[in-house]
Every structure is written in C-alpha cells, then in structure tokens.
CSV table of C-alpha atoms and ligand atoms in Angstrom, one decimal:
chain,number,residue,atom,x,y,z
A,50,LEU,CA,-0.3,-45.0,-1.4
A,51,THR,CA,0.0,-43.5,2.0
A,52,ARG,CA,0.0,-39.8,2.1
A,53,GLU,CA,2.6,-38.0,4.2
A,54,GLN,CA,1.4,-36.1,7.2
A,55,VAL,CA,2.0,-32.4,7.7
A,56,ASP,CA,0.7,-30.1,10.4
A,57,LEU,CA,-1.0,-27.4,8.3
A,58,LEU,CA,-2.1,-27.0,4.7
A,59,VAL,CA,-3.0,-23.6,3.2
A,60,LYS,CA,-5.0,-24.7,0.2
A,61,GLY,CA,-5.8,-23.2,-3.2
A,62,GLY,CA,-4.7,-19.5,-2.9
A,63,VAL,CA,-2.9,-17.2,-5.2
A,64,VAL,CA,0.6,-17.4,-3.7
A,65,VAL,CA,2.8,-14.3,-4.0
A,66,THR,CA,6.1,-15.9,-3.0
A,67,VAL,CA,8.4,-12.7,-3.1
A,68,ASP,CA,11.2,-15.1,-4.0
A,69,ALA,CA,14.2,-14.0,-6.1
A,70,HIS,CA,12.0,-14.0,-9.3
A,71,ASP,CA,8.9,-12.6,-7.7
A,72,THR,CA,7.1,-15.8,-8.6
A,73,ILE,CA,3.3,-15.8,-8.4
A,74,LEU,CA,1.6,-19.2,-8.3
A,75,GLU,CA,-2.0,-18.7,-9.4
A,76,HIS,CA,-3.4,-21.8,-7.6
A,77,ALA,CA,-1.2,-23.4,-5.0
A,78,ASP,CA,-1.0,-25.1,-1.6
A,79,LEU,CA,1.5,-24.5,1.1
A,80,ALA,CA,2.4,-27.4,3.4
A,81,VAL,CA,3.8,-26.7,6.8
A,82,ARG,CA,5.5,-29.0,9.3
A,83,GLY,CA,6.3,-27.7,12.7
A,84,ASN,CA,7.4,-24.1,12.1
A,85,THR,CA,8.7,-24.7,8.5
A,86,ILE,CA,7.3,-24.5,5.0
A,87,VAL,CA,8.0,-28.0,3.5
A,88,ALA,CA,6.4,-27.6,0.1
A,89,ILE,CA,4.6,-25.2,-2.2
A,90,GLY,CA,2.7,-26.4,-5.3
A,91,ASP,CA,-0.5,-27.3,-6.9
A,92,SER,CA,-2.6,-30.0,-5.2
A,93,LEU,CA,0.1,-31.2,-2.7
A,94,PRO,CA,-0.2,-34.8,-1.7
A,95,TYR,CA,-0.3,-34.4,2.0
A,96,VAL,CA,-2.7,-35.2,4.9
A,97,ALA,CA,-2.8,-32.3,7.3
A,98,GLY,CA,-3.8,-31.9,10.9
A,99,ASP,CA,-5.3,-28.5,10.0
A,100,ALA,CA,-6.3,-27.0,6.7
A,101,ILE,CA,-7.0,-23.4,5.7
A,102,ASP,CA,-9.1,-22.8,2.6
A,103,ALA,CA,-7.3,-20.0,0.7
A,104,ARG,CA,-9.6,-19.8,-2.3
A,105,GLY,CA,-10.4,-16.1,-3.1
A,106,LYS,CA,-7.4,-15.1,-1.0
A,107,VAL,CA,-3.8,-14.0,-1.7
A,108,VAL,CA,-1.2,-15.8,0.3
A,109,LEU,CA,1.8,-13.6,1.2
A,110,PRO,CA,4.9,-13.8,3.4
A,111,GLY,CA,4.2,-12.1,6.7
A,112,LEU,CA,4.9,-8.4,6.7
A,113,VAL,CA,8.1,-7.1,8.5
A,114,ASP,CA,7.8,-3.8,10.4
A,115,VAL,CA,11.5,-2.8,11.0
A,116,HIS,CA,10.9,0.1,13.3
A,117,MET,CA,8.2,0.8,15.8
A,118,HIS,CA,7.6,1.9,19.4
A,119,GLU,CA,5.0,0.0,21.4
A,120,THR,CA,3.4,3.2,22.7
A,121,LEU,CA,0.1,3.7,24.4
A,122,LEU,CA,-1.3,7.1,23.5
A,123,ARG,CA,-2.6,7.3,20.0
A,124,GLY,CA,-3.9,10.5,18.7
A,125,VAL,CA,-3.5,12.8,21.8
A,126,CYS,CA,-0.5,14.8,20.7
A,127,GLU,CA,-0.6,15.8,17.1
A,128,ASP,CA,0.6,18.3,14.4
A,129,LEU,CA,3.9,19.3,15.8
A,130,PRO,CA,7.5,19.3,14.3
A,131,LEU,CA,9.6,16.3,15.5
A,132,MET,CA,11.9,18.0,18.1
A,133,GLU,CA,9.1,20.0,19.7
A,134,TRP,CA,6.9,17.0,19.7
A,135,LEU,CA,9.6,14.9,21.4
A,136,GLN,CA,10.6,17.5,24.0
A,137,GLN,CA,7.2,18.9,25.0
A,138,ILE,CA,5.0,15.9,24.6
A,139,CYS,CA,6.8,12.5,24.3
A,140,PHE,CA,9.6,12.8,26.8
A,141,PRO,CA,7.3,14.0,29.7
A,142,LYS,CA,4.9,11.1,28.9
A,143,ASP,CA,7.8,8.6,28.6
A,144,ARG,CA,9.1,9.7,32.0
A,145,SER,CA,5.7,8.8,33.5
A,146,PHE,CA,5.6,5.4,31.8
A,147,GLN,CA,5.5,2.4,34.1
A,148,ALA,CA,5.7,-1.3,33.5
A,149,HIS,CA,1.9,-1.8,33.4
A,150,HIS,CA,1.6,0.9,30.8
A,151,SER,CA,4.1,-0.9,28.7
A,152,ARG,CA,2.2,-4.2,29.0
A,153,ALA,CA,-1.0,-2.4,27.9
A,154,ALA,CA,0.8,-0.8,24.9
A,155,ALA,CA,2.2,-4.1,23.9
A,156,LEU,CA,-1.2,-5.8,24.0
A,157,MET,CA,-2.7,-3.1,21.8
A,158,SER,CA,0.2,-2.9,19.4
A,159,GLN,CA,0.6,-6.7,19.0
A,160,LEU,CA,-3.2,-7.2,18.5
A,161,GLU,CA,-3.1,-4.5,15.9
A,162,MET,CA,-0.1,-6.0,14.2
A,163,ILE,CA,-1.6,-9.6,14.1
A,164,LYS,CA,-4.7,-8.1,12.6
A,165,ALA,CA,-2.6,-6.2,10.0
A,166,GLY,CA,-0.6,-9.2,8.9
A,167,ILE,CA,2.7,-7.9,10.5
A,168,THR,CA,4.4,-11.1,11.6
A,169,THR,CA,7.8,-9.6,12.6
A,170,PHE,CA,8.3,-6.3,14.3
A,171,VAL,CA,11.2,-4.3,15.7
A,172,ASP,CA,10.3,-2.4,18.8
A,173,ILE,CA,12.3,0.3,20.5
A,174,PHE,CA,10.8,1.6,23.7
A,175,ARG,CA,10.4,1.1,27.5
A,176,TYR,CA,10.0,-1.9,29.8
A,177,PRO,CA,11.0,-4.5,27.2
A,178,ASP,CA,10.4,-7.4,29.6
A,179,GLU,CA,6.7,-6.6,29.5
A,180,CYS,CA,6.7,-6.4,25.7
A,181,ALA,CA,8.7,-9.7,25.4
A,182,GLU,CA,6.2,-11.5,27.7
A,183,VAL,CA,3.3,-10.3,25.6
A,184,ALA,CA,5.2,-11.4,22.5
A,185,GLU,CA,5.8,-14.8,24.1
A,186,GLN,CA,2.0,-15.2,24.3
A,187,SER,CA,1.0,-13.4,21.1
A,188,GLY,CA,3.2,-15.6,19.0
A,189,LEU,CA,4.6,-12.7,16.9
A,190,ARG,CA,8.3,-12.7,15.9
A,191,ALA,CA,9.9,-9.8,17.6
A,192,VAL,CA,13.2,-7.9,17.8
A,193,LEU,CA,13.1,-5.9,21.1
A,194,SER,CA,15.6,-3.1,21.5
A,195,PRO,CA,15.2,-1.2,24.8
A,196,GLN,CA,15.4,2.5,24.1
A,197,ILE,CA,18.3,4.0,26.0
A,198,ILE,CA,18.0,7.7,26.6
A,199,GLU,CA,20.6,9.7,28.6
A,200,THR,CA,19.2,13.2,27.9
A,201,PRO,CA,16.6,14.0,29.2
A,202,PRO,CA,17.2,11.6,32.1
A,203,GLY,CA,14.4,9.3,33.1
A,204,ALA,CA,12.8,9.3,29.7
A,205,GLY,CA,14.1,5.9,28.6
A,206,GLU,CA,15.9,2.7,29.5
A,207,THR,CA,19.5,2.8,30.8
A,208,LEU,CA,22.5,0.8,29.6
A,209,GLU,CA,22.1,-1.3,32.8
A,210,SER,CA,18.4,-2.2,32.2
A,211,ALA,CA,19.1,-2.9,28.6
A,212,CYS,CA,22.0,-5.3,29.5
A,213,ARG,CA,19.7,-7.1,32.0
A,214,PHE,CA,17.1,-7.5,29.3
A,215,VAL,CA,19.6,-8.8,26.7
A,216,GLU,CA,21.0,-11.3,29.3
A,217,ALA,CA,17.5,-12.5,30.2
A,218,TRP,CA,16.0,-12.8,26.7
A,219,ARG,CA,18.6,-13.5,24.1
A,220,ASP,CA,18.2,-17.3,24.4
A,221,ARG,CA,14.8,-17.5,26.1
A,222,VAL,CA,12.6,-17.9,22.9
A,223,PRO,CA,15.2,-18.9,20.3
A,224,ARG,CA,14.8,-17.5,16.8
A,225,ARG,CA,11.5,-15.9,17.6
A,226,ILE,CA,12.2,-13.2,20.3
A,227,HIS,CA,15.4,-11.4,19.7
A,228,ALA,CA,17.0,-9.0,22.2
A,229,TRP,CA,19.0,-6.1,20.8
A,230,PHE,CA,20.4,-2.8,22.1
A,231,GLY,CA,18.5,0.5,21.2
A,232,PRO,CA,20.5,3.7,21.9
A,233,HIS,CA,17.8,6.3,21.0
A,234,ALA,CA,19.7,8.8,18.9
A,235,PRO,CA,22.9,10.8,18.5
A,236,TYR,CA,21.4,13.8,20.2
A,237,SER,CA,20.0,11.9,23.3
A,238,CYS,CA,22.9,9.5,23.9
A,239,SER,CA,26.6,10.3,24.5
A,240,PRO,CA,29.5,9.1,22.3
A,241,GLU,CA,30.7,7.0,25.3
A,242,LEU,CA,27.3,5.3,25.5
A,243,TYR,CA,27.4,4.4,21.8
A,244,ARG,CA,31.0,3.0,22.2
A,245,GLU,CA,29.9,0.8,25.1
A,246,VAL,CA,26.8,-0.4,23.2
A,247,VAL,CA,29.1,-1.4,20.3
A,248,ASP,CA,31.3,-3.5,22.6
A,249,LEU,CA,28.4,-5.1,24.4
A,250,ALA,CA,26.4,-5.9,21.2
A,251,GLU,CA,29.5,-7.6,19.8
A,252,ARG,CA,30.1,-9.5,23.0
A,253,TYR,CA,26.4,-10.8,23.1
A,254,GLY,CA,26.2,-11.2,19.3
A,255,VAL,CA,23.1,-9.0,19.0
A,256,GLY,CA,22.1,-6.1,16.8
A,257,ILE,CA,22.0,-2.3,17.4
A,258,HIS,CA,18.9,-0.3,16.6
A,259,THR,CA,19.1,3.5,16.6
A,260,HIS,CA,17.4,6.6,15.2
A,261,LEU,CA,19.7,8.4,12.7
A,262,SER,CA,19.5,11.6,10.7
A,263,GLU,CA,15.8,12.0,11.1
A,264,THR,CA,15.6,15.7,10.6
A,265,GLN,CA,17.6,18.7,9.4
A,266,ASP,CA,17.5,19.9,13.0
A,267,GLU,CA,19.4,16.9,14.1
A,268,VAL,CA,22.0,17.3,11.4
A,269,GLU,CA,22.6,20.9,12.5
A,270,GLN,CA,22.7,19.9,16.2
A,271,ILE,CA,25.2,17.1,15.6
A,272,ARG,CA,27.3,19.3,13.2
A,273,SER,CA,27.6,22.0,15.8
A,274,ARG,CA,28.5,19.6,18.6
A,275,TYR,CA,30.8,17.2,16.8
A,276,GLY,CA,31.6,18.9,13.4
A,277,MET,CA,30.2,16.0,11.3
A,278,SER,CA,27.0,14.7,9.9
A,279,PRO,CA,25.1,12.3,12.2
A,280,VAL,CA,26.0,9.4,9.9
A,281,ALA,CA,29.7,10.3,9.8
A,282,TYR,CA,29.6,10.9,13.6
A,283,LEU,CA,28.2,7.4,14.4
A,284,ASP,CA,30.7,6.0,11.9
A,285,SER,CA,33.6,7.7,13.8
A,286,LEU,CA,32.4,5.9,17.0
A,287,GLY,CA,32.5,2.5,15.3
A,288,ALA,CA,28.7,2.3,15.6
A,289,LEU,CA,27.9,1.5,12.0
A,290,GLY,CA,28.1,-2.0,10.7
A,291,PRO,CA,26.0,-4.9,9.3
A,292,GLN,CA,24.5,-5.3,12.8
A,293,THR,CA,23.2,-1.7,12.9
A,294,LEU,CA,19.7,-0.9,11.9
A,295,ALA,CA,19.3,2.9,11.5
A,296,ALA,CA,15.8,4.3,11.5
A,297,HIS,CA,14.8,7.2,9.2
A,298,CYS,CA,17.9,8.5,7.5
A,299,VAL,CA,15.8,11.3,6.0
A,300,ALA,CA,18.4,14.1,6.1
A,301,ILE,CA,21.4,12.4,4.4
A,302,SER,CA,23.9,13.5,1.8
A,303,ASP,CA,25.5,11.4,-1.0
A,304,GLN,CA,28.6,11.0,1.3
A,305,ASP,CA,26.3,9.7,4.0
A,306,ILE,CA,24.8,7.1,1.6
A,307,GLU,CA,28.4,6.1,0.7
A,308,ILE,CA,29.2,5.5,4.3
A,309,LEU,CA,25.9,3.5,4.9
A,310,LYS,CA,26.8,1.4,1.9
A,311,ARG,CA,30.4,0.8,2.9
A,312,ARG,CA,29.4,-0.2,6.5
A,313,ASP,CA,26.5,-2.3,5.2
A,314,VAL,CA,24.1,-0.5,7.6
A,315,ALA,CA,20.4,-1.4,7.2
A,316,VAL,CA,17.9,1.5,7.0
A,317,ALA,CA,14.3,1.5,8.4
A,318,HIS,CA,12.2,3.8,6.2
A,319,ASN,CA,9.2,5.3,7.9
A,320,PRO,CA,7.4,7.3,5.1
A,321,THR,CA,4.1,8.2,7.0
A,322,SER,CA,5.8,9.2,10.2
A,323,ASN,CA,8.3,11.4,8.4
A,324,ALA,CA,5.6,13.0,6.4
A,325,LYS,CA,3.4,13.7,9.4
A,326,THR,CA,6.2,15.4,11.4
A,327,ALA,CA,7.3,17.2,8.1
A,328,SER,CA,10.8,15.8,8.7
A,329,GLY,CA,11.2,15.2,5.0
A,330,ILE,CA,11.5,12.2,2.6
A,331,CYS,CA,14.1,9.6,3.0
A,332,PRO,CA,15.9,9.0,-0.4
A,333,ALA,CA,14.8,5.4,-0.3
A,334,SER,CA,15.1,4.5,-4.0
A,335,LYS,CA,18.6,6.1,-4.0
A,336,LEU,CA,19.6,4.0,-1.0
A,337,VAL,CA,18.2,0.8,-2.8
A,338,GLU,CA,20.1,1.8,-6.0
A,339,ALA,CA,23.3,2.2,-4.0
A,340,GLY,CA,22.9,-1.3,-2.6
A,341,VAL,CA,21.9,-0.3,0.9
A,342,ARG,CA,19.5,-2.7,2.7
A,343,VAL,CA,16.2,-0.8,3.2
A,344,GLY,CA,13.1,-2.0,5.1
A,345,LEU,CA,9.7,-0.4,5.7
A,346,ALA,CA,8.3,0.7,9.1
A,347,THR,CA,5.3,2.3,10.8
A,348,ASP,CA,7.2,4.1,13.7
A,349,SER,CA,4.3,3.7,16.2
A,350,ASN,CA,0.6,4.5,16.9
A,351,LEU,CA,1.8,7.8,18.3
A,352,SER,CA,3.5,9.2,15.2
A,353,ASN,CA,1.6,7.4,12.3
A,354,ASN,CA,-1.1,6.6,13.8
A,355,ARG,CA,-1.7,3.1,12.4
A,356,LEU,CA,0.4,0.0,12.2
A,357,ASP,CA,-0.5,-0.7,8.6
A,358,MET,CA,2.3,-1.8,6.3
A,359,PHE,CA,-0.1,-1.7,3.3
A,360,ALA,CA,-0.4,2.0,3.9
A,361,GLU,CA,3.4,2.3,4.3
A,362,MET,CA,4.0,0.5,1.0
A,363,LYS,CA,1.7,3.0,-0.7
A,364,MET,CA,3.1,6.0,1.0
A,365,ALA,CA,6.6,4.9,0.3
A,366,ALA,CA,5.9,4.5,-3.4
A,367,LEU,CA,4.0,7.8,-3.7
A,368,LEU,CA,6.6,9.9,-1.8
A,369,GLN,CA,9.5,8.6,-4.0
A,370,LYS,CA,7.5,9.4,-7.1
A,371,LEU,CA,6.8,12.9,-5.9
A,372,ALA,CA,10.3,13.5,-4.6
A,373,ARG,CA,11.9,12.5,-7.9
A,374,SER,CA,9.1,13.8,-10.1
A,375,ASP,CA,9.2,10.3,-11.7
A,376,ALA,CA,6.1,8.1,-11.7
A,377,THR,CA,8.4,5.0,-12.3
A,378,ALA,CA,10.2,5.5,-9.0
A,379,LEU,CA,9.7,2.8,-6.4
A,380,PRO,CA,7.4,0.5,-8.4
A,381,SER,CA,4.9,-1.7,-6.6
A,382,ARG,CA,7.0,-4.8,-6.9
A,383,GLN,CA,9.8,-3.1,-5.1
A,384,ALA,CA,7.5,-1.7,-2.4
A,385,LEU,CA,6.3,-5.2,-1.6
A,386,ARG,CA,9.9,-6.4,-1.4
A,387,LEU,CA,10.7,-3.6,1.1
A,388,ALA,CA,7.8,-4.7,3.3
A,389,THR,CA,8.8,-8.4,3.3
A,390,ILE,CA,12.1,-9.9,2.2
A,391,ASP,CA,14.1,-6.6,2.3
A,392,GLY,CA,12.9,-6.0,5.8
A,393,ALA,CA,13.9,-9.5,6.8
A,394,ARG,CA,17.4,-8.9,5.3
A,395,CYS,CA,17.6,-5.7,7.4
A,396,LEU,CA,17.4,-7.9,10.5
A,397,GLY,CA,19.8,-10.5,9.3
A,398,LEU,CA,16.8,-12.9,8.9
A,399,GLY,CA,16.6,-13.0,5.1
A,400,HIS,CA,17.5,-16.7,5.1
A,401,GLU,CA,14.6,-17.5,7.5
A,402,ILE,CA,11.7,-15.3,6.7
A,403,GLY,CA,10.5,-12.7,4.2
A,404,SER,CA,9.5,-14.9,1.3
A,405,LEU,CA,7.4,-18.1,0.8
A,406,GLU,CA,9.9,-20.9,-0.1
A,407,ALA,CA,10.3,-24.5,1.0
A,408,GLY,CA,12.7,-24.5,4.0
A,409,LYS,CA,11.8,-21.1,5.3
A,410,LYS,CA,9.8,-20.4,8.5
A,411,ALA,CA,6.1,-20.5,8.1
A,412,ASP,CA,5.3,-16.8,8.5
A,413,ILE,CA,2.3,-16.6,6.2
A,414,ILE,CA,-0.7,-14.2,5.8
A,415,LEU,CA,-3.9,-14.4,3.8
A,416,VAL,CA,-5.4,-11.3,2.3
A,417,ASP,CA,-9.1,-11.5,1.4
A,418,PHE,CA,-9.4,-10.4,-2.2
A,419,ASP,CA,-13.1,-11.1,-2.4
A,420,GLN,CA,-14.1,-7.4,-1.8
A,421,PRO,CA,-15.1,-4.7,-4.2
A,422,HIS,CA,-12.0,-2.5,-3.6
A,423,LEU,CA,-9.9,-5.5,-4.7
A,424,TRP,CA,-11.9,-6.3,-7.9
A,425,PRO,CA,-11.2,-7.2,-10.6
A,426,LEU,CA,-8.4,-9.7,-10.1
A,427,VAL,CA,-6.3,-10.2,-13.2
A,428,LEU,CA,-3.8,-13.0,-13.2
A,429,GLY,CA,-1.0,-13.9,-15.5
A,430,GLU,CA,1.3,-11.6,-17.5
A,431,GLY,CA,0.3,-8.0,-16.9
A,432,GLY,CA,-1.8,-9.0,-13.8
A,433,ASN,CA,-2.7,-6.8,-11.0
A,434,VAL,CA,-2.1,-8.8,-7.8
A,435,ILE,CA,0.9,-6.8,-6.6
A,436,ALA,CA,-0.6,-3.5,-7.6
A,437,HIS,CA,-3.7,-4.3,-5.5
A,438,LEU,CA,-1.5,-5.2,-2.5
A,439,VAL,CA,0.4,-2.0,-2.7
A,440,TYR,CA,-2.2,0.6,-3.9
A,441,ALA,CA,-5.6,-0.8,-2.9
A,442,ALA,CA,-5.4,-3.2,0.0
A,443,CYS,CA,-5.3,-2.2,3.7
A,444,ALA,CA,-4.5,-3.9,7.0
A,445,ALA,CA,-8.2,-4.9,7.6
A,446,ASP,CA,-8.1,-7.0,4.5
A,447,VAL,CA,-5.8,-9.5,6.2
A,448,ASP,CA,-7.9,-12.6,7.1
A,449,THR,CA,-5.4,-15.0,8.6
A,450,THR,CA,-1.9,-14.6,10.2
A,451,ILE,CA,0.5,-17.4,10.8
A,452,VAL,CA,3.9,-17.2,12.5
A,453,ASP,CA,6.3,-20.2,12.9
A,454,GLY,CA,3.5,-22.4,11.6
A,455,ARG,CA,1.1,-21.3,14.4
A,456,VAL,CA,-2.2,-19.7,13.5
A,457,LEU,CA,-2.4,-16.4,15.4
A,458,MET,CA,-5.5,-15.1,13.6
A,459,ARG,CA,-8.1,-17.0,11.6
A,460,ASN,CA,-11.0,-15.3,9.9
A,461,ARG,CA,-10.0,-12.0,11.7
A,462,GLN,CA,-10.4,-13.7,15.1
A,463,VAL,CA,-7.1,-13.4,17.1
A,464,CYS,CA,-6.5,-16.8,18.7
A,465,THR,CA,-3.5,-16.0,21.0
A,466,LEU,CA,-4.6,-12.8,22.8
A,467,ASP,CA,-8.0,-11.8,24.3
A,468,GLU,CA,-9.0,-8.7,22.4
A,469,ARG,CA,-11.9,-7.7,24.7
A,470,ALA,CA,-9.9,-8.1,27.9
A,471,ALA,CA,-7.0,-6.1,26.2
A,472,GLN,CA,-9.3,-3.2,25.4
A,473,GLU,CA,-10.2,-2.7,29.0
A,474,THR,CA,-6.6,-3.0,30.1
A,475,VAL,CA,-5.6,-0.4,27.4
A,476,SER,CA,-8.3,2.1,28.3
A,477,ALA,CA,-7.5,2.0,32.0
A,478,ALA,CA,-3.8,2.2,31.5
A,479,ALA,CA,-4.1,5.1,29.0
A,480,ALA,CA,-6.3,7.1,31.4
A,481,ASP,CA,-3.7,6.5,34.2
A,482,LEU,CA,-0.8,7.5,32.0
A,483,LEU,CA,-2.5,10.7,30.8
A,484,ARG,CA,-3.1,11.7,34.5
A,485,ARG,CA,0.5,10.9,35.5
A,486,ALA,CA,1.9,12.8,32.5
A,487,ASP,CA,-0.2,15.8,33.4
A,488,GLU,CA,1.2,15.8,36.9
A,489,GLU,CA,4.7,15.4,35.6
A,490,ARG,CA,4.2,18.4,33.3
A,491,ARG,CA,2.9,20.5,36.2
A,492,ARG,CA,5.9,19.5,38.4
A,493,SER,CA,8.5,20.3,35.7
A,494,TRP,CA,6.7,23.6,35.1
A,495,LYS,CA,7.1,24.5,38.8
A,496,ARG,CA,10.8,23.5,38.7
A,497,SER,CA,11.6,25.7,35.7
B,788,LIG,ZN1,11.1,6.0,16.1
C-alpha cells in the first residue's frame, strides 16, 4: 500500500473546527496540500513533507481581525475621548507619517499578529504599498484599504493614491493580498468622495471599508450637517451594500440596524478600543440576532493597545453581558465564531477561510494548552475547550501560525520576518516620527 503524499500534516491535536456544527475532534490530524486542507481525521494515511506535533495543543482556524490600523506609536497618547484624541494627537502625527514609518509599523504589527495567531487582517491606514510589501514577505492574508481623509488635509491618503494602490495590488498576490478602498469616516470625507468610491469599488470589484457611527458626537455632527443618522446618511449616498465593511457602529438605533440588515453591510466590532475611548458599546448581539454579519477587531496598537483577538473575544462577551444585564448574552461559542468564521464572512471570504474543513485554505493556528492557566482540559459533552479559548487564553499562548499552508511561526519563532532587525527599525522610526510630529504641532500652533 503506497501512502499518498501531502505537504504538511498537523498531527494529534484537539481540533476546534468552527464548522456549521461547531464540531470538536478530540484527537485528529489535518493534511495540507499546497495551500489547501485536503483531509481532517484520526490517524490520516498520508506521508508528509513536513509534520507538526499538535499533541497537548488546540488546533484552530486562524483568527480574523476585521479592522485595524498599522500604526507606529503604541502607548504615547492615552486617556482621551475619541474626537479630541483624533484631532489633537492622531491627525498631527498622521500628517508627519512617511513611507518608512509605515514600513516599520507594518513590520511591528504583522510580527505581533503572527505571534497572536491572527492570520487575516484588515488594515486601514497610510502608505499601503509599504504594508502590502511587508505582507508579501510576512505571509499573512491581508485586506488593505488606504485610509482616505479629506479633512484635515494631509492626514491620510487621497482618492488618487488609493486608486493607484488598488490598480497595482488587486491582482498582484491573488486571494492573499486584497486591495480595497478606505474612506475614513462620514465626518472626514465628503458625500462626493463616498459617491466616487462607490463607483470605483464597483468598477474594480473590490470592497469598501469605513468607520461608521463610532460615537454619539459623530451622530450629532452628521445629524446637524445632513439631517440624518450616519448610517442613514451613507445609505442615502448608496455607500451601504454587501461590499461595505463598517467599523464600530456603536451609536446606532433600531432603524440603523434595520438599514444595515437590509443592505447586508458587515460590521467590525472593536470592544476594547470602544471601551478605552469611552465611545460606548456596540449592540453586537442585537446585530447578530438581526442577521447582520459581525466580526471582531482590535483597531490598532494605538487605541487598544494590543493586537490580541483572545482579549477581544473576552471583552466582547463581557461587554454584551454587562450592557444587557444578562450573563447568557454573547456566549463563548459565539465569541469564537465572531473571531473566525463570522469575520471571514464579513470580508466575503467565508467560503475560503474561517473554519477548518477539507477544501478550505490552510489558515491554521496551534494554541499551547499545556500551561497552568489552561488546566484542566475537559473534553467531550460539557467540555471547556471553547471556554478556555475565550476566557482564559491569550495571544502569547499561540505556538504555531500557518497561512495558505505556509508555516509563518513554529514554536513561537517567526520564520518569515526577522524579529530582531524589525525591533531596531521600529525604535528608530518611532523616535523619528515623534520628533517630526512635535515639529508639526509647533508649526500648526504658530499658524493658529
Ligand atoms: Zn479605526
């Protein structure tokens, strides 16, 4: 009997598939050929070019972070409400941002994500070519949506630079690096810009990623300018549809939820970031109950300050329970789905990633359960694997990260990027950006 050859076998782990039935296989192998999972089951009869021992580990679909900014300055501007934070701190810094800062930010963010088991991320920020080049090397699956900001000028990308990026990247790394449009928000972009983006996105067949109804401030601003809620306003521009990914949706009414559902908009829920800026709590369970696609997100090292989807799962579950005074709200099983398959569906990638099933892309992570904070492991009916993943595990427990069948991290050693070299690049670039942002602040102070 000759055994069939595969490229990679992940052997003997507890496999949490996140399939339609939330199937957990207590001892199973995954066989990968090229970038695809070809089989999952006990003692698979394959010979593999490479094998990973998954005993003592939980095997999960890679985590999907549906909204983040690859920013550079973690922890230096803290404890402010969102609008003040944006206007006084972020926009002056963003104006000083240069391509090399973006490259450093991408190196830091992508290293952090590989080490946190995030295999797909949606970035909305500056100099997307730099981020895409880093993603080409890091091996992560990426949706990059250059952040277009009209007001204040100079703080973001322009429609022209975004078009150049989409042209250059939409087919360059097929199915792994996606190029979308990213108009920042209804208060920083004009109605004309949104209309143009809608036309262009349709012409190129790509998605639209925007911030929407993040705070009550925004609702009041948009109401006084256009006489509608931000959701109704974007709808009136034709900007809401199945290709639209709306980040936050914190300050929304039942009518807004009705519009989001009718237009089949996907929502990126950022529980930690929203809590930190005291923006409020997105009615995530209500959206899920209404049939709106909802994914989970970290929002950036600037506003979070960690890219840890385990923390987001826990925060999402806790906030829904608190907001609804109901401990049964957003149970762990659902939190895990938000961080995996539901996030994939938000990006129109639900058929390719987000669960471990034969025929899907091999985006796989291993979580090391052989640690006291993840003891005891109880399998079978009434088991605790999913509860551990949502309430007890953290990013640092991820041991191995695989995207498209390629091992990006093994035993916590990143294989595709040089961590030590990146640290030097990041320190130098951050110091340079702080100095430039300081000069920019002094200049604008003189101007005013
Ligand atoms: Zn954001």
